[in-house]
XYZ file of C-alpha atoms in Angstrom:
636
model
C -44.598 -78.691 135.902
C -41.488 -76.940 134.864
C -39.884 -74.228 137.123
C -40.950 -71.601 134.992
C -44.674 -72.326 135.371
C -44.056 -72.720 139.356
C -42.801 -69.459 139.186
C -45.766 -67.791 137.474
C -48.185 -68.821 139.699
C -46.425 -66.643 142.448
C -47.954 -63.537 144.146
C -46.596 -60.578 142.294
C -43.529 -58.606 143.568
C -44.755 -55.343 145.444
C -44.428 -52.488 143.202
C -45.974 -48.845 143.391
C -49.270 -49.383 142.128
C -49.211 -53.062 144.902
C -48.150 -51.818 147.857
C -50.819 -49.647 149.343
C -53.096 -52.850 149.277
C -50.605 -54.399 151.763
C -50.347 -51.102 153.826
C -53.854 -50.354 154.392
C -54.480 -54.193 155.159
C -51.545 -53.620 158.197
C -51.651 -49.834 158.973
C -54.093 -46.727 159.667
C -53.799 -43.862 156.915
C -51.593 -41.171 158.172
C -54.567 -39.198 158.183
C -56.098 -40.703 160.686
C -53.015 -41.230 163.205
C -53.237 -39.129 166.085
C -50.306 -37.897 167.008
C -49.269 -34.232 169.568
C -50.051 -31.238 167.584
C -47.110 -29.890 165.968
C -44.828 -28.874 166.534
C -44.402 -31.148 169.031
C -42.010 -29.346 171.456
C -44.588 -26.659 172.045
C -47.677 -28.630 172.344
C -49.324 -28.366 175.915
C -50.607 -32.537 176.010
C -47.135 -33.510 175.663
C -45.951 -34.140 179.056
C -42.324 -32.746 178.546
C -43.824 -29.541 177.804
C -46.027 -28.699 180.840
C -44.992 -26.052 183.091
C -42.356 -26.553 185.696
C -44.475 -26.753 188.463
C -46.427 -29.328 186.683
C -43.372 -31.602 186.684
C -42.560 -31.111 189.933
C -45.442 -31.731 191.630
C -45.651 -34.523 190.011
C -41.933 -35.728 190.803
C -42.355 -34.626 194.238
C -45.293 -36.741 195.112
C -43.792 -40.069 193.239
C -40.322 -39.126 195.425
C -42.543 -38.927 198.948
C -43.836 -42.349 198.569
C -40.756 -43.770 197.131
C -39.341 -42.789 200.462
C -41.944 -44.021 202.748
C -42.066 -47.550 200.861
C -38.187 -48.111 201.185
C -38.125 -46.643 204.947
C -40.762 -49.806 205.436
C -38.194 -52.079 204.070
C -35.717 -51.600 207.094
C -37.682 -49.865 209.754
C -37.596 -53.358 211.786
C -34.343 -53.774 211.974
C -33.877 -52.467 215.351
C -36.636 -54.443 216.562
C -36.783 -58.178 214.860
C -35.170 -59.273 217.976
C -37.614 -58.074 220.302
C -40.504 -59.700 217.304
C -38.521 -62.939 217.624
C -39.071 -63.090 221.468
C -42.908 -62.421 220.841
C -43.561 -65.140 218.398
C -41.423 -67.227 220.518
C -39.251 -68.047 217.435
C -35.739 -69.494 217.193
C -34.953 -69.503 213.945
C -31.495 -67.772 213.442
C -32.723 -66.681 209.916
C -35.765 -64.829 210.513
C -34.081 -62.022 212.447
C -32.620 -61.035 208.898
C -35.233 -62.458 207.126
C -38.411 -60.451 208.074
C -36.769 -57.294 207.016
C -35.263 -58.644 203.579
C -38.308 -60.480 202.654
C -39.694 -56.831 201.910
C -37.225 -56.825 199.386
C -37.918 -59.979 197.598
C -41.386 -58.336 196.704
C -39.184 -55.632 195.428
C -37.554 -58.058 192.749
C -41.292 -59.791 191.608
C -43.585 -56.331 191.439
C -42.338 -54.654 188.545
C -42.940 -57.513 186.839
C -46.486 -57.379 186.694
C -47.190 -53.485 187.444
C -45.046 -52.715 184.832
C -47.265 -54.546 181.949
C -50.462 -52.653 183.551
C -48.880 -49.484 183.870
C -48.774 -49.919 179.520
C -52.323 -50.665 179.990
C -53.505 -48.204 182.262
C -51.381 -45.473 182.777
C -49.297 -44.538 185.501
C -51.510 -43.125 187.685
C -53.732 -45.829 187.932
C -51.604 -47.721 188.853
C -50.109 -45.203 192.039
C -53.325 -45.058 193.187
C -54.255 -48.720 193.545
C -50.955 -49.600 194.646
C -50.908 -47.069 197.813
C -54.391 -48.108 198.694
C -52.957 -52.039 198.532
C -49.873 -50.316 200.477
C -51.792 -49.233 203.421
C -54.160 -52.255 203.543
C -50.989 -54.449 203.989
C -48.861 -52.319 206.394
C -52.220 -52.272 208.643
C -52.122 -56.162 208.296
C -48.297 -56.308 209.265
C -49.803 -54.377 212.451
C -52.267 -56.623 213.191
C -49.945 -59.697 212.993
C -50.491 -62.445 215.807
C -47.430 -64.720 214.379
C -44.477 -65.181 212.229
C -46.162 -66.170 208.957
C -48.669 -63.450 208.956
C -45.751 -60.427 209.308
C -43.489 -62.527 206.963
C -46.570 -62.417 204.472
C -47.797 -59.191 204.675
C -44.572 -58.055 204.330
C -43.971 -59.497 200.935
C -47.105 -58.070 199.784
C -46.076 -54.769 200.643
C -43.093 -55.079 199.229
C -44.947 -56.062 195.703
C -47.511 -53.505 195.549
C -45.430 -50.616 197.314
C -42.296 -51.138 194.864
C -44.490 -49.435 191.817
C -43.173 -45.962 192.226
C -39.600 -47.828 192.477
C -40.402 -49.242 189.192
C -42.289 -46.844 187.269
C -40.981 -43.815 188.904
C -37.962 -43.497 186.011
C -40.038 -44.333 183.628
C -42.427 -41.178 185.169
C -39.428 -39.065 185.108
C -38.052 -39.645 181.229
C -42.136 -39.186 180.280
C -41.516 -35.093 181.396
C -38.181 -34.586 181.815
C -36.003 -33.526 179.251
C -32.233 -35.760 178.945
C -30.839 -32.510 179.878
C -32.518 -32.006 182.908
C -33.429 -35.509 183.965
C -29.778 -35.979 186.385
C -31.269 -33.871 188.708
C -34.800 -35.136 188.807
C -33.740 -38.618 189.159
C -31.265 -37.445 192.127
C -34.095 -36.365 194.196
C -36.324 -38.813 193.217
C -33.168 -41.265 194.383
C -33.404 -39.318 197.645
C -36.446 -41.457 198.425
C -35.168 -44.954 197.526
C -31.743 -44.786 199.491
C -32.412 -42.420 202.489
C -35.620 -44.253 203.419
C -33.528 -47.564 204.095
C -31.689 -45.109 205.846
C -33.701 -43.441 207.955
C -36.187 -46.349 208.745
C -34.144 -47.837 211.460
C -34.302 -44.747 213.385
C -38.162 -44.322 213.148
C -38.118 -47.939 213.853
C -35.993 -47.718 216.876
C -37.453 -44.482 218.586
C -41.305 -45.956 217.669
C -40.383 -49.390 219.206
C -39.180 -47.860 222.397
C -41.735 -45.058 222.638
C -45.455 -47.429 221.697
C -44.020 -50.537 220.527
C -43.156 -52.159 217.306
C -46.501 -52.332 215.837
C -47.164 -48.410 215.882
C -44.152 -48.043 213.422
C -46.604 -49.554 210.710
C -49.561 -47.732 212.054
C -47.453 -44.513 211.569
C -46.610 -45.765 208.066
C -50.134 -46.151 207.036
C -51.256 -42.823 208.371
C -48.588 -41.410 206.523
C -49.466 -43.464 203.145
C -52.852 -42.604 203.472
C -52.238 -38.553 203.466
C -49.931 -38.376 200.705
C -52.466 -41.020 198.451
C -54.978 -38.460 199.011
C -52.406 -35.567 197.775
C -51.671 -37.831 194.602
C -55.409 -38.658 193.599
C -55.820 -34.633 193.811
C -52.202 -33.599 192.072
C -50.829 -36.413 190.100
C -51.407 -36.399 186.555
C -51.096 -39.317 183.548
C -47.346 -39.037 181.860
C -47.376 -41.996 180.079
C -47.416 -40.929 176.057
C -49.447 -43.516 174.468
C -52.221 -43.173 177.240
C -52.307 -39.798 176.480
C -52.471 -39.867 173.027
C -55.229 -42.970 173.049
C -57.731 -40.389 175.000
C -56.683 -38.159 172.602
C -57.377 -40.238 169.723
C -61.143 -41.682 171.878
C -62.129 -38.252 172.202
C -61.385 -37.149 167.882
C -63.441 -40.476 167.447
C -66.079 -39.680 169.662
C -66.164 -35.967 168.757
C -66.136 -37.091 164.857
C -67.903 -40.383 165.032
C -65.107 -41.897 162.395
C -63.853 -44.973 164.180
C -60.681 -45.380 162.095
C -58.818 -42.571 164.160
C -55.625 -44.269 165.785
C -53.251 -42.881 168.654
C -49.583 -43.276 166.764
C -48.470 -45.706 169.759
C -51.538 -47.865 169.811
C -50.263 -51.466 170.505
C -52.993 -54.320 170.477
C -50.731 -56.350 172.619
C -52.731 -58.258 175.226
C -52.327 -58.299 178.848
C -50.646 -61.374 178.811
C -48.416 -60.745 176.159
C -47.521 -57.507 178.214
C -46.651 -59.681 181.194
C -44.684 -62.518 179.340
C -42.854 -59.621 178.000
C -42.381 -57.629 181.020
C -41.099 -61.111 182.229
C -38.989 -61.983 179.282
C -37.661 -59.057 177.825
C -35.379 -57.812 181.423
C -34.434 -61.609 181.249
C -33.515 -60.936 177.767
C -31.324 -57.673 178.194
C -29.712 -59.215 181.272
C -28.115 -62.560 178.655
C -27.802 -60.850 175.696
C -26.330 -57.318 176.401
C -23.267 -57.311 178.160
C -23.149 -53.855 179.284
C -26.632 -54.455 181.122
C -25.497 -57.856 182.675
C -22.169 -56.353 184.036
C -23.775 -52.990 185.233
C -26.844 -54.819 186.804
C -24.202 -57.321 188.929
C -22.294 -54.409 190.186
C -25.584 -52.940 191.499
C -27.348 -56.209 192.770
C -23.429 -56.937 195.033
C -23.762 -53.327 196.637
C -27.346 -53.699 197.299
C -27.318 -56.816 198.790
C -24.240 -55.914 200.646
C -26.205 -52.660 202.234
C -28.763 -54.061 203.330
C -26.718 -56.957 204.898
C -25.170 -53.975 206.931
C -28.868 -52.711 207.207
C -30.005 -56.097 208.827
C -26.944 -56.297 211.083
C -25.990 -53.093 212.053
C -28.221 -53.568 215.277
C -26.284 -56.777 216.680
C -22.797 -54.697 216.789
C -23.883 -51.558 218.106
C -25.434 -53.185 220.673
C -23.852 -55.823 221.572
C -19.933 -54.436 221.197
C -21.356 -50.536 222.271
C -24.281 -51.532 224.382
C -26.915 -49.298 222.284
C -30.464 -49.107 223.423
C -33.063 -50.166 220.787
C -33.475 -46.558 219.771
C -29.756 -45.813 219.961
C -29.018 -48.350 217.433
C -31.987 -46.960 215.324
C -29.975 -43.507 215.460
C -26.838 -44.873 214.070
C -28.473 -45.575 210.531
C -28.368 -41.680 210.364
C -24.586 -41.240 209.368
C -25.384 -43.334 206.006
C -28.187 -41.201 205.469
C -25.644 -38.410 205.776
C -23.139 -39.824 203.568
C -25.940 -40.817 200.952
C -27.405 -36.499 200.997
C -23.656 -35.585 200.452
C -23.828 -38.054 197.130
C -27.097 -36.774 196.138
C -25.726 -33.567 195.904
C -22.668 -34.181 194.356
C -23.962 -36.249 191.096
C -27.044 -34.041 190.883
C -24.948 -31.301 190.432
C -22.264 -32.681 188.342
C -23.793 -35.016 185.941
C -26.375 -32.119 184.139
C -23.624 -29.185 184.835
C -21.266 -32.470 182.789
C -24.088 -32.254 179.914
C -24.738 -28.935 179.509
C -20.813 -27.989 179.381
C -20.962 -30.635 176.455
C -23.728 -29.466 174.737
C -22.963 -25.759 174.996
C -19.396 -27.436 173.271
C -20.880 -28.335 170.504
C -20.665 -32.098 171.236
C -23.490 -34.656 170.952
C -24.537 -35.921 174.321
C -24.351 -39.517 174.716
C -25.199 -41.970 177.510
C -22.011 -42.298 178.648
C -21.814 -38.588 179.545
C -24.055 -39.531 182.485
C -20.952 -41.405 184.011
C -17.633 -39.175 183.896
C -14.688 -40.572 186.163
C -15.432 -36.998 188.245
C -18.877 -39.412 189.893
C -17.374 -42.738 189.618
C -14.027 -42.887 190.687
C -15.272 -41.608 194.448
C -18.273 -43.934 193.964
C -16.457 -47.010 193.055
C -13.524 -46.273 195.673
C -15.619 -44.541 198.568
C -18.389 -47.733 198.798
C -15.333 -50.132 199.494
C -13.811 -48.043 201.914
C -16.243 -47.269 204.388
C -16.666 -51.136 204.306
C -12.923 -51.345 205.449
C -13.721 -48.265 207.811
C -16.440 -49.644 209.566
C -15.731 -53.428 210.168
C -11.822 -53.171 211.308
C -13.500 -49.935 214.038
C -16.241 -52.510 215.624
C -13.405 -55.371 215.241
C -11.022 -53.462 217.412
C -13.789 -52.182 219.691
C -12.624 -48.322 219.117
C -15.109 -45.669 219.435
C -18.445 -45.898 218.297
C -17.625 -42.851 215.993
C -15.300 -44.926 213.636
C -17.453 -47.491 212.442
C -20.293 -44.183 211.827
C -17.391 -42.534 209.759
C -17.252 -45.740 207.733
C -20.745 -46.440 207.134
C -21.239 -42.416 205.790
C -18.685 -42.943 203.492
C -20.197 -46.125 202.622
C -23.395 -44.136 202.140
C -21.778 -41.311 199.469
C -20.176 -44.279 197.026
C -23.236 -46.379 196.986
C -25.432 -43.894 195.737
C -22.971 -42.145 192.970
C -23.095 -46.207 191.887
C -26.896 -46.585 192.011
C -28.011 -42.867 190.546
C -25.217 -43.097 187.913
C -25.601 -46.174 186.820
C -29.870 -45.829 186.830
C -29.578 -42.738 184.878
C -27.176 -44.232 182.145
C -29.889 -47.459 181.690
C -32.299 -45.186 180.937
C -30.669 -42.950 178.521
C -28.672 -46.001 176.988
C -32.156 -47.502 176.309
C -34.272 -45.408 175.964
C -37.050 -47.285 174.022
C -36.491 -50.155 176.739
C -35.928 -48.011 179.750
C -38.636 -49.825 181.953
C -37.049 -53.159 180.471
C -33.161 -52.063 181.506
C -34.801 -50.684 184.856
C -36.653 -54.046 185.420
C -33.149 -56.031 184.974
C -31.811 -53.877 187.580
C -34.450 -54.104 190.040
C -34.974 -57.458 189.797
C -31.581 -58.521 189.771
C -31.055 -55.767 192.563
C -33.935 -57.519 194.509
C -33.174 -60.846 194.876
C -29.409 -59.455 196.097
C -31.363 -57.572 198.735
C -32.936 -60.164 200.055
C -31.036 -63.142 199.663
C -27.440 -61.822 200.204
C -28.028 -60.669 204.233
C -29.202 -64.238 205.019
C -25.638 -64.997 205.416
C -24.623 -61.897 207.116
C -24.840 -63.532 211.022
C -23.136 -66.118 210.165
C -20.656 -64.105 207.820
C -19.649 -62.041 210.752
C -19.426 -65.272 213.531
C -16.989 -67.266 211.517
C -14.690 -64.634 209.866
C -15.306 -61.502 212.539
C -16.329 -57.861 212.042
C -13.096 -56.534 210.565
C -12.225 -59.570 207.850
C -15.775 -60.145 207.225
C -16.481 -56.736 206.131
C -13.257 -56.922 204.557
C -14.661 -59.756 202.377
C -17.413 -57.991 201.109
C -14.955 -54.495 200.041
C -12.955 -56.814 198.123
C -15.961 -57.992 196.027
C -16.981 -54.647 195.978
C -13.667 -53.054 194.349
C -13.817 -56.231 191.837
C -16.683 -54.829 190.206
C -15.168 -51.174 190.349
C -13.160 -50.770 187.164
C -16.693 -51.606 185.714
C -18.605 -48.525 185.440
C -15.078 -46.539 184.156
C -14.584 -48.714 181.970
C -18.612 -48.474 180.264
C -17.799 -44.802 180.788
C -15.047 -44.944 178.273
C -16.097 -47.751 175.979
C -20.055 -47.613 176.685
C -21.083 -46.447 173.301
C -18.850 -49.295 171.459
C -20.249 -51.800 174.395
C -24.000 -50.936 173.844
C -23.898 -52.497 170.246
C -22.348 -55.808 171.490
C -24.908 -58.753 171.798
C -24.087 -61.906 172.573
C -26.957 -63.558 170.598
C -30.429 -62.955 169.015
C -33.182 -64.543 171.119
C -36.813 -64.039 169.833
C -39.549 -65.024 172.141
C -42.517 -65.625 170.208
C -45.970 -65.242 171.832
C -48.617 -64.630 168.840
C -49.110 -65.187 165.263
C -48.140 -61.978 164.960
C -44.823 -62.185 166.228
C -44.342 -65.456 163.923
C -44.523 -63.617 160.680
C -41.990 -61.378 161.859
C -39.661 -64.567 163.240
C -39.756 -66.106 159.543
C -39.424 -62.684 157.305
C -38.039 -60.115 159.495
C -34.789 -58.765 158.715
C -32.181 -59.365 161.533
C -28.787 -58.609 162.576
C -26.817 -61.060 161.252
C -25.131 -62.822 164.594
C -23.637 -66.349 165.140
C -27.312 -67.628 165.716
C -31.151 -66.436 165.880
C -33.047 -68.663 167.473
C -37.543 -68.061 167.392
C -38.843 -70.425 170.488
C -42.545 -70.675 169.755
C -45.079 -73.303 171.846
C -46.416 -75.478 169.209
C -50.521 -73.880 169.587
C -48.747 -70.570 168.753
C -46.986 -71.528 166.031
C -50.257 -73.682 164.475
C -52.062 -71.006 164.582
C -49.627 -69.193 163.255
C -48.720 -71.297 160.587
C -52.292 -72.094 159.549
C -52.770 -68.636 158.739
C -49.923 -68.286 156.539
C -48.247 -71.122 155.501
C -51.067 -73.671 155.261
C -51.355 -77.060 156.664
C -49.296 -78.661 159.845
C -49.839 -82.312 159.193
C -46.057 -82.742 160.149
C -46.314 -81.281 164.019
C -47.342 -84.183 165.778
C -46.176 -84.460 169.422
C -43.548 -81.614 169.636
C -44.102 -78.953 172.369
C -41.485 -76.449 171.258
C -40.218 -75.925 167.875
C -36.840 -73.930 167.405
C -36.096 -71.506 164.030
C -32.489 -71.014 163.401
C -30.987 -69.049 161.330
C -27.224 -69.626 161.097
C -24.075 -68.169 160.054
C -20.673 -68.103 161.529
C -19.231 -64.324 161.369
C -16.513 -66.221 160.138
C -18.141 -67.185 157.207
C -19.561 -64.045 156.650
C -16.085 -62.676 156.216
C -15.065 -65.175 153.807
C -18.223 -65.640 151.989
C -20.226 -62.371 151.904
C -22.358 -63.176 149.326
C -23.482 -66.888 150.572
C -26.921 -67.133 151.199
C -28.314 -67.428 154.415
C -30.338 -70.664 154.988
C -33.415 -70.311 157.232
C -34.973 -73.881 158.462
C -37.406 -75.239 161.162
C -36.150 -77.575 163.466
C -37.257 -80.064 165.982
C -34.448 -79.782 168.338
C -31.474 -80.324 166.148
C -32.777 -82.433 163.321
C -34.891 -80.916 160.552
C -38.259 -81.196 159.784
C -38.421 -82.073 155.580
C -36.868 -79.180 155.353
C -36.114 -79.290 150.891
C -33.553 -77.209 149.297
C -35.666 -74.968 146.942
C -33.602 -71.781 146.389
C -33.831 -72.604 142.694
C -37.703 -71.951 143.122
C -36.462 -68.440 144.614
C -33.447 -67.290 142.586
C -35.841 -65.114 140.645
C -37.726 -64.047 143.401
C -35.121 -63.374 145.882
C -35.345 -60.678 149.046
C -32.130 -58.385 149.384
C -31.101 -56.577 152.168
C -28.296 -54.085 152.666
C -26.626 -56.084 150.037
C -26.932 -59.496 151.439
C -29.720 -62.378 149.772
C -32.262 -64.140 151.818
C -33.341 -67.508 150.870
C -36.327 -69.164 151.972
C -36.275 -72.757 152.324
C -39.394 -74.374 151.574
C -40.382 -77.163 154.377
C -42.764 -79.573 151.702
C -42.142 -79.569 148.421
C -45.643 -79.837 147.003
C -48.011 -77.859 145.506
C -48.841 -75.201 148.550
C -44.950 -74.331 148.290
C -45.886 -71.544 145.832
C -48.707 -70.067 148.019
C -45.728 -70.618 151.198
C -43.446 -68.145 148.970
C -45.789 -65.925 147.639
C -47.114 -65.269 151.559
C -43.576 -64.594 152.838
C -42.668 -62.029 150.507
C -46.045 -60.828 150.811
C -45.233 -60.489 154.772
C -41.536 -59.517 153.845
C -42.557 -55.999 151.965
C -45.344 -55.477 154.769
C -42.487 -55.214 157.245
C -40.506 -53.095 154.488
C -43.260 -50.595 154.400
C -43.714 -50.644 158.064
C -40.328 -50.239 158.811
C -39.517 -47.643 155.699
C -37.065 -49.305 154.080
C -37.158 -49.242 150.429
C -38.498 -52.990 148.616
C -36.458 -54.600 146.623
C -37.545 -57.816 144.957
C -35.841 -58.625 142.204
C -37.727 -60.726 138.753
């Protein structure tokens, strides 16, 4: 059969008259996408249009819990040696652990409440989270031994940590960029004073009624504002919104083809893999996210190492009561207002001042040296501050001084730094978020299982002293995102596509990419069957093989040199390949083109199917074109 008659018997290029075939097989008619009524910026539905005191009722609530979860988190620190005596434990560990294992359900929650809360909505998800909330505080209550609290304390964590985890994502659903500094500042107020302030509720409760009442308190507490939030709190989340929309116009109508504009048919699953996956993702590949995430996980961990051990030197160097060393927690929560109120107030008056200039507002507005310089300075020095005072014994004062200044840097780092992931990444917001918290978590928990022992071999003054150094390490890294962030944000250190459906796998062969050093698609072999049987044909030649990797390679060297040379995409088992045939000749007429550069498909058989292989993939390839309205070009 000569080349020419191979060629004939290919599926036609996609012209005018072709392409709305493919597009309705793919896509809903734009008539029938529901979308907010335009214009958009005035429509009521749209959350960032509802009145102020819409917004803030709703911010407020989400703020109130994410205080009283976080206050949970340290509230027994004044107490776990009093619980060790009780459960007649002498473990050296759990004195730090039972108040950082709170944390570790910190790091694992968002990871599946984040998937639901794209399934569900918000709101349902606050709601059955505070009820799960106060059913496991009231367990930690009840405790009779070690494992129970340790349990139930973890399982707090993991439910309570959803307004930590959505509560951004809550924020950027209503709030405007301009205005969203300040609404994540108070909303911060919750997640940094509550570690704060916990110790002293903690301390006072434990002296007063005992350690168990300061979770009874918790759950009455829980259990009033989850009442105020099933009465107040409304759905942000867009595509929620717009899918009632779009079930009510079908209902209404009684035309089923009406569509909400961000309907996703992504399962549950797929929602959780990438919940799982994608943070994991942002944290390899982006630099700017791996770097900003350590610098928050080494000051988090670090605070709540002070958090877990702040009751051993005020009481044993001052001779503090239980409540006493509760109260000392307060001069962080007084350095940590101070910082509130400074970054609130600078970073929108920083935007506006641009904006009102004329200049476009960028990410990296949300971090001028006038919030991180004191941040990245201040953290390290009430570290110096606090350990050299309790080394030398001076007055209690001293090491209070240290730990408020402590306070103000750590939260100009956290707010600053939360505020730019979520501008930077908009579309992946929860995803950046997730990075952070997770990363974040694990520092929080793990980190201050070393603090005791820290502190016994190197001392209160050089052991602090330890920890500032690491922490002005990582300070020329938010100045220097601050300068270089915008340049930083488009460096990736390689392509990594997770497949997870047969969806996904026509994208992974035709999708256009950004040509880096390598692209690698990591598929498990029932995905990629099934994916493969529906559009390339037979998979006699996947026998045994469990994962199946799809590179596509090019040195940027190369790319320099050779502009023009096509790129080869092949299926390999490892690093060998799989029959893979050179048959660009069968493709030189029927070539894909992209911003000036040719793709090449290599066929994996060459037999008689090859032609149906090709004419599928450029059949998927001006799909995607449509989708993605770019303009086809396949050449004859």
């Amino acid at each position: 059969m000569s080349p020419h008659s191979k060629r004939s018997t290919l599926s036609p290029p996609p012209t005018p008259e072709n392409t709305t075939k493919w597009n309705t097989r793919y896509q809903t008619p734009s008539s029938f996408v529901v979308s907010w009524d335009e214009p958009e910026n005035q429509d009521p539905q749209n959350p960032q249009n509802w009145l102020k005191r819409t917004k803030w009722t709703n911010i407020i609530i989400i703020s109130v819990v994410s205080f009283l979860v976080p206050l949970v988190s340290s509230m027994l620190a004044p107490a776990v040696q009093l619980i060790a005596e009780e459960f007649n434990t002498t473990s050296t560990t759990f004195p730090t652990f039972v108040v950082s294992i709170f944390v570790l359900g910190f790091a694992s929650g968002p990871l599946i409440l984040a998937p639901l809360s794209e399934i569900y909505g918000r709101v349902k998800i606050y709601h059955s989270t505070n009820v799960l909330f106060i059913i496991f505080i009231v367990l930690c209550a009840l405790s009779r031994n070690a494992a129970m609290l340790l349990a139930s304390r973890f399982l707090s964590g993991f439910v309570g940590v959803a307004t930590i985890a959505i509560g951004p994502g809550t924020i950027a659903d209503i709030m405007r960029p301009e205005s969203r500094g300040k609404a994540v500042s108070i909303w911060a107020v919750g997640t940094i004073l509550g570690p704060m302030i916990g110790p002293i509720i903690g301390g006072y409760v434990t002296e007063v009624a005992g350690w168990r009442w300061m979770f009874w308190a918790v759950a009455i507490a829980t259990s009033v504002i989850t009442i105020v939030a099933m009465i107040f709190l409304r759905e942000t989340y867009p595509p929620v919104l717009l899918e009632r929309k779009a079930v009510e116009i079908r209902r209404r109508t009684g035309d089923g083809r009406y569509r909400s504009r961000l309907a996703t048919t992504v399962s549950f699953l797929d929602l959780v893999k990438q919940s799982i996956l994608r943070p994991m993702k942002m944290l390899l590949c982006y630099p700017v996210v791996t770097i900003l995430c350590m610098y928050v996980a080494v000051l988090y961990g670090t605070l709540y190492l002070l958090f877990t051990t702040y009751s051993f030197v005020f009481e044993e160097i001052y001779g503090f009561s239980t409540f006493a060393a509760g109260l000392v927690f307060l001069a962080g929560g007084f350095g940590t207002l101070l910082g509130l109120f400074y970054i609130g107030y600078y970073s929108d008056r920083t935007l506006r001042t641009r904006a009102a200039a004329g200049r476009t507002v960028t990410p990296e507005d949300r971090l001028p040296l006038l919030i991180l310089l004191p941040g990245a300075l201040t953290f390290p020095m009430g570290l110096f501050i606090y350990g050299w005072g309790a080394e030398y014994h001076v007055h209690w004062m001293v090491p209070q001084i240290g730990t408020a200044v402590t306070g103000f840097g750590s939260i100009l780092i956290f707010t600053g730094i939360q505020t730019y992931l979520i501008d930077a990444f908009e579309g992946y917001s929860a995803s950046a978020i997730g990075a952070n918290a997770v990363l974040r978590g694990l520092a929080g928990a793990l980190i201050p299982l070393g603090g005791l022992d820290l502190y016994r071999v190197l001392g209160w003054g050089w052991g602090n002293s330890l920890l500032a150094f690491v922490a002005l390490a990582f300070a020329p890294i938010p100045v220097v995102v601050g300068a270089y962030g915008a340049r930083l944000r488009g460096i990736k250190l390689f392509d990594v596509k997770i497949v997870t459906s047969s969806q996904d796998f026509r994208y992974a062969i035709c999708a256009p990419v950004r040509l880096t050093d390598k692209v690698t698609v990591l598929m498990p072999r029932p995905v990629l069957q099934l994916a493969h049987n529906r559009i390339i044909g037979s998979m006699k030649w996947v026998r045994r093989e469990t994962w199946l990797n799809l590179h596509l390679s090019r040195p940027k060297s190369l790319l320099k040199l050779f502009p023009r040379k096509p790129i080869q995409v092949q299926l390999l088992h490892t690093s060998t390949p799989l029959g893979v045939v050179n048959s660009s000749s069968h493709l030189d007429q029927h070539n894909y083109s992209l911003q000036g550069r040719r793709v090449y498909a290599k066929l994996f058989r060459q037999t008689e199917p090859a032609h149906q292989q090709v004419g599928n993939i450029l059949r998927n390839i001006a799909m995607l074109e449509t989708r993605w309205g770019l303009e086809p070009v396949m050449r004859s």
